[in-house]
Structure formats: C-alpha cells, structure tokens
Coordinates of C-alpha atoms in Angstrom, one line a residue:
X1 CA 3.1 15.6 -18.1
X2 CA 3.9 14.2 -14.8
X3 CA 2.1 14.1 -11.7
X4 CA 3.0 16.1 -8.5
X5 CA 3.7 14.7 -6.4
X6 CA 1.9 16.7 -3.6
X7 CA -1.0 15.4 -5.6
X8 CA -0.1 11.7 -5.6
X9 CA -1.9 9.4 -2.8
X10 CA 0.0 8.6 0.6
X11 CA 2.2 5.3 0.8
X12 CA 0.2 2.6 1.8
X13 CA -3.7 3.7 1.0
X14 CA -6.2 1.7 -0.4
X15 CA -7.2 3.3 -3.9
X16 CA -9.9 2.4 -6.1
X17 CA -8.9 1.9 -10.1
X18 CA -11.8 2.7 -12.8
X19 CA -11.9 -1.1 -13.9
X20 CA -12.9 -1.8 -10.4
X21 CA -9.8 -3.3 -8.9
X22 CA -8.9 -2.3 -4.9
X23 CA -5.0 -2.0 -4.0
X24 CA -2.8 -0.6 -2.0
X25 CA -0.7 2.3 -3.5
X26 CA 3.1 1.5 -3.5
X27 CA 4.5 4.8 -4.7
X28 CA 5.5 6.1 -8.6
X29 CA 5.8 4.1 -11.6
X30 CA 9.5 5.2 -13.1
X31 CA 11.3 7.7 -11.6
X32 CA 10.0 9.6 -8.9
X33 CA 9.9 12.8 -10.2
X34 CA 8.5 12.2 -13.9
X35 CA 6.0 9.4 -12.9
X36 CA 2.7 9.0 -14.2
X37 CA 1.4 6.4 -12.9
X38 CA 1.1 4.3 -9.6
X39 CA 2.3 0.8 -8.7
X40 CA -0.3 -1.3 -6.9
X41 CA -0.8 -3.9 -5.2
X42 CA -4.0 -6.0 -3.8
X43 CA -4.7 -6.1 -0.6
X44 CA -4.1 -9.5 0.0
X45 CA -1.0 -9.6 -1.5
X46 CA -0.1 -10.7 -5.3
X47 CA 1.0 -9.5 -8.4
X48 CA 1.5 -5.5 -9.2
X49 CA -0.1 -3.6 -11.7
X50 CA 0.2 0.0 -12.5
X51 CA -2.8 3.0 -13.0
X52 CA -2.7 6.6 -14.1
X53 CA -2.6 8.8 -11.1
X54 CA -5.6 11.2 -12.6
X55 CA -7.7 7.8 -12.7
X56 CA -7.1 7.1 -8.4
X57 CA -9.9 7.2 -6.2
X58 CA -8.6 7.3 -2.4
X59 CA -10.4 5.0 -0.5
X60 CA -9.0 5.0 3.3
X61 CA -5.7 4.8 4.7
X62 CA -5.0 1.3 6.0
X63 CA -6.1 1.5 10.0
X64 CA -4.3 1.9 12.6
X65 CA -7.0 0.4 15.0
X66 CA -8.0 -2.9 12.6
X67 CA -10.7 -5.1 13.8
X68 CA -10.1 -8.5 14.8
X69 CA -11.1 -10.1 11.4
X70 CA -8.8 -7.5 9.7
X71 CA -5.7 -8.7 11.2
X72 CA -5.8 -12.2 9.1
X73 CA -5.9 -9.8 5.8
X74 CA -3.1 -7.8 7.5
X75 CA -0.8 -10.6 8.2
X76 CA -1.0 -12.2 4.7
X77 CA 0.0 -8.7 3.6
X78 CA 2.6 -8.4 5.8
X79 CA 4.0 -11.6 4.8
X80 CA 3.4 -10.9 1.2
X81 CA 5.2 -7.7 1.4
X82 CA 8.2 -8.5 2.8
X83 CA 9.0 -11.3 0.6
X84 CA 8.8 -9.4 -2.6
X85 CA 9.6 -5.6 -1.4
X86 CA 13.3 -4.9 -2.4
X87 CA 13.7 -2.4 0.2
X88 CA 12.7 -5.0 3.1
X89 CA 14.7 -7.1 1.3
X90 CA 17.6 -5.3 1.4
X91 CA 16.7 -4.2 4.8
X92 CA 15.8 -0.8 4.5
X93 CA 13.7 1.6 5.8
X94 CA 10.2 0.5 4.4
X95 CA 7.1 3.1 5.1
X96 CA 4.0 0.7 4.1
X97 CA 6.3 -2.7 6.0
X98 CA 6.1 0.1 9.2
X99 CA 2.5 0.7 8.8
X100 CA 1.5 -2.6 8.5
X101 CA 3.9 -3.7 11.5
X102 CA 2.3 -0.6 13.7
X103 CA -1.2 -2.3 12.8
X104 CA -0.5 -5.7 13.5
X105 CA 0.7 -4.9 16.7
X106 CA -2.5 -3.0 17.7
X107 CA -4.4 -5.9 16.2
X108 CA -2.5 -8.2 18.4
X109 CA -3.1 -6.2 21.4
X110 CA -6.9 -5.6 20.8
X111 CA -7.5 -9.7 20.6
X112 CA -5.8 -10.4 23.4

C-alpha cells in the first residue's frame, strides 16, 4: 500500500530513522505516486539510503535563521548536493538546493 502523499514529510526536513540514523528527506522512493519509502540523505552530505515512510520521525525543518556554527554544516551540504542532485545537475528547479541557498544567505548575513 502506498503512502500519501499528504502524509509524507516536507522536502528538505531532518527525519529521524528507527536504527538511529539523522537525514534529510529527499522525496519518494520509485514513483511518486506508489512510493513507500523515502530517500535520505545525511546531513553532512554522503551516500543515500532509503526508510519506510510509517517508520519517519520529523525532527525540524532545516532553519531559515541558522546559527553561525551551522553555516559550515550547511555549506558542505550545499556543496554535496549540487554535485550529485540530477535536477541541479541538469539545472532545474531544485526545492531542498533553494532552501539551503535561502539559509546560507541568512547565515552569511548574520556573521557579517
């Protein structure tokens, strides 16, 4: 049985996995529609790994107002992202590349 996706976690949250592992949610596993579980992705960037969507505990959406020892773990994110995404890399539209670019630049601001 699939997930709705009105129940599935926004793009870009932090989401805690039963085994204990923190990632970032990337969207469905599969096909949209039919998708049972969730692609994720640590927080500091490396390799993917999936999760049932009934086993997802939200943690917090990634900030909009980071604090100045966030922005590191942001940037190696942002970096990490782009180079693997294949929407960035096709140069699409990219909802978590956005959110991450929005908090950088508040980041940027606020150490200044």
């Amino acid at each position: 049985m699939s997930q709705s996706t009105d129940d599935r976690p926004p793009l870009g949250v932090r989401v805690l996995t039963p085994d204990n592992r923190i990632g970032i949610y990337y969207g469905p596993h599969g096909h949209p529609e039919s998708a049972t579980h969730a692609v994720l992705r640590p927080v500091g960037g490396g390799i993917e790994w999936t999760a049932p969507y009934a086993e997802l505990e939200v943690l917090a959406e990634i900030s909009e107002y980071p604090r100045k020892a966030d922005v590191n773990v942001l940037h190696v994110a942002w970096v990490e992202h782009i180079s693997e995404c294949y929407a960035c890399l096709g140069g699409h539209e990219c909802a978590i590349k956005d959110r991450l670019n929005k908090a950088l630049m508040i980041g940027a601001q606020e150490s200044a």
